[in-house]
């Protein structure tokens, strides 16, 4: 990566809104995974916090009532 992308120790990316694009949706990988799980019929989720998938689990848990997803947050790795 070019050094000019970094400013003050942080990655800086400048985005410019394109006037002709109106019906596009910009999402990140977490949102894409959660949307795919919902579209695929996910109806049960069991997870242990502090794992790499926690962000996906939290997003799915937030949508659980709307999409009928049963969510179980385990107390430890063995329970998960």
Short mmCIF file of C-alpha atoms in Angstrom, two decimals:
data_model
loop_
_atom_site.label_atom_id
_atom_site.label_comp_id
_atom_site.label_asym_id
_atom_site.label_seq_id
_atom_site.Cartn_x
_atom_site.Cartn_y
_atom_site.Cartn_z
CA UNK A 1 0.00 0.00 0.00
CA UNK A 2 1.13 3.46 -0.72
CA UNK A 3 2.38 5.53 2.22
CA UNK A 4 0.14 8.40 1.13
CA UNK A 5 -2.92 6.31 2.14
CA UNK A 6 -1.79 6.53 5.76
CA UNK A 7 -2.25 9.69 7.78
CA UNK A 8 -1.62 9.92 11.52
CA UNK A 9 -1.25 6.15 11.76
CA UNK A 10 -4.69 5.53 10.27
CA UNK A 11 -5.75 4.31 6.86
CA UNK A 12 -7.37 7.16 4.98
CA UNK A 13 -9.62 6.47 2.00
CA UNK A 14 -11.49 9.30 0.35
CA UNK A 15 -14.73 8.39 -1.41
CA UNK A 16 -16.48 10.61 -3.92
CA UNK A 17 -20.23 10.26 -4.51
CA UNK A 18 -21.02 9.53 -8.15
CA UNK A 19 -24.07 11.49 -9.37
CA UNK A 20 -25.27 8.75 -11.75
CA UNK A 21 -25.31 5.94 -9.17
CA UNK A 22 -28.45 6.12 -7.04
CA UNK A 23 -29.69 2.57 -6.45
CA UNK A 24 -26.47 0.96 -5.23
CA UNK A 25 -25.80 -0.26 -1.71
CA UNK A 26 -22.36 -0.20 -0.15
CA UNK A 27 -21.95 -2.85 2.55
CA UNK A 28 -19.02 -4.43 4.35
CA UNK A 29 -18.18 -8.11 4.68
CA UNK A 30 -19.99 -8.49 8.01
CA UNK A 31 -23.20 -7.11 6.56
CA UNK A 32 -22.82 -9.26 3.44
CA UNK A 33 -22.38 -12.43 5.53
CA UNK A 34 -25.37 -11.62 7.74
CA UNK A 35 -27.57 -10.82 4.74
CA UNK A 36 -26.48 -14.07 3.09
CA UNK A 37 -27.32 -16.05 6.24
CA UNK A 38 -30.78 -14.47 6.41
CA UNK A 39 -31.38 -15.02 2.69
CA UNK A 40 -30.24 -18.64 3.08
CA UNK A 41 -32.81 -19.27 5.79
CA UNK A 42 -30.69 -19.12 8.95
CA UNK A 43 -33.05 -19.69 11.87
CA UNK A 44 -30.64 -20.61 14.70
CA UNK A 45 -27.43 -18.96 15.85
CA UNK A 46 -25.15 -20.08 18.67
CA UNK A 47 -21.95 -18.16 19.27
CA UNK A 48 -19.28 -17.33 21.80
CA UNK A 49 -18.33 -13.65 22.06
CA UNK A 50 -14.73 -12.66 21.37
CA UNK A 51 -14.53 -14.83 18.29
CA UNK A 52 -13.85 -13.44 14.82
CA UNK A 53 -17.51 -14.00 13.95
CA UNK A 54 -18.87 -11.90 16.83
CA UNK A 55 -19.73 -8.94 14.58
CA UNK A 56 -21.79 -11.18 12.29
CA UNK A 57 -23.51 -12.77 15.30
CA UNK A 58 -24.36 -9.38 16.80
CA UNK A 59 -25.85 -8.15 13.54
CA UNK A 60 -27.93 -11.33 13.18
CA UNK A 61 -29.04 -11.08 16.82
CA UNK A 62 -30.22 -7.52 16.19
CA UNK A 63 -32.40 -8.82 13.34
CA UNK A 64 -33.51 -12.02 15.11
CA UNK A 65 -37.09 -11.00 15.91
CA UNK A 66 -37.80 -9.67 12.43
CA UNK A 67 -36.47 -12.81 10.71
CA UNK A 68 -37.34 -15.49 13.31
CA UNK A 69 -33.77 -16.38 14.28
CA UNK A 70 -33.23 -18.11 17.63
CA UNK A 71 -30.03 -16.73 19.21
CA UNK A 72 -27.97 -18.43 21.93
CA UNK A 73 -24.88 -16.73 23.31
CA UNK A 74 -22.69 -19.37 24.96
CA UNK A 75 -20.86 -18.73 28.23
CA UNK A 76 -17.63 -20.38 27.09
CA UNK A 77 -15.99 -22.13 24.14
CA UNK A 78 -17.13 -25.58 25.24
CA UNK A 79 -20.79 -24.55 25.45
CA UNK A 80 -20.68 -23.02 21.99
#
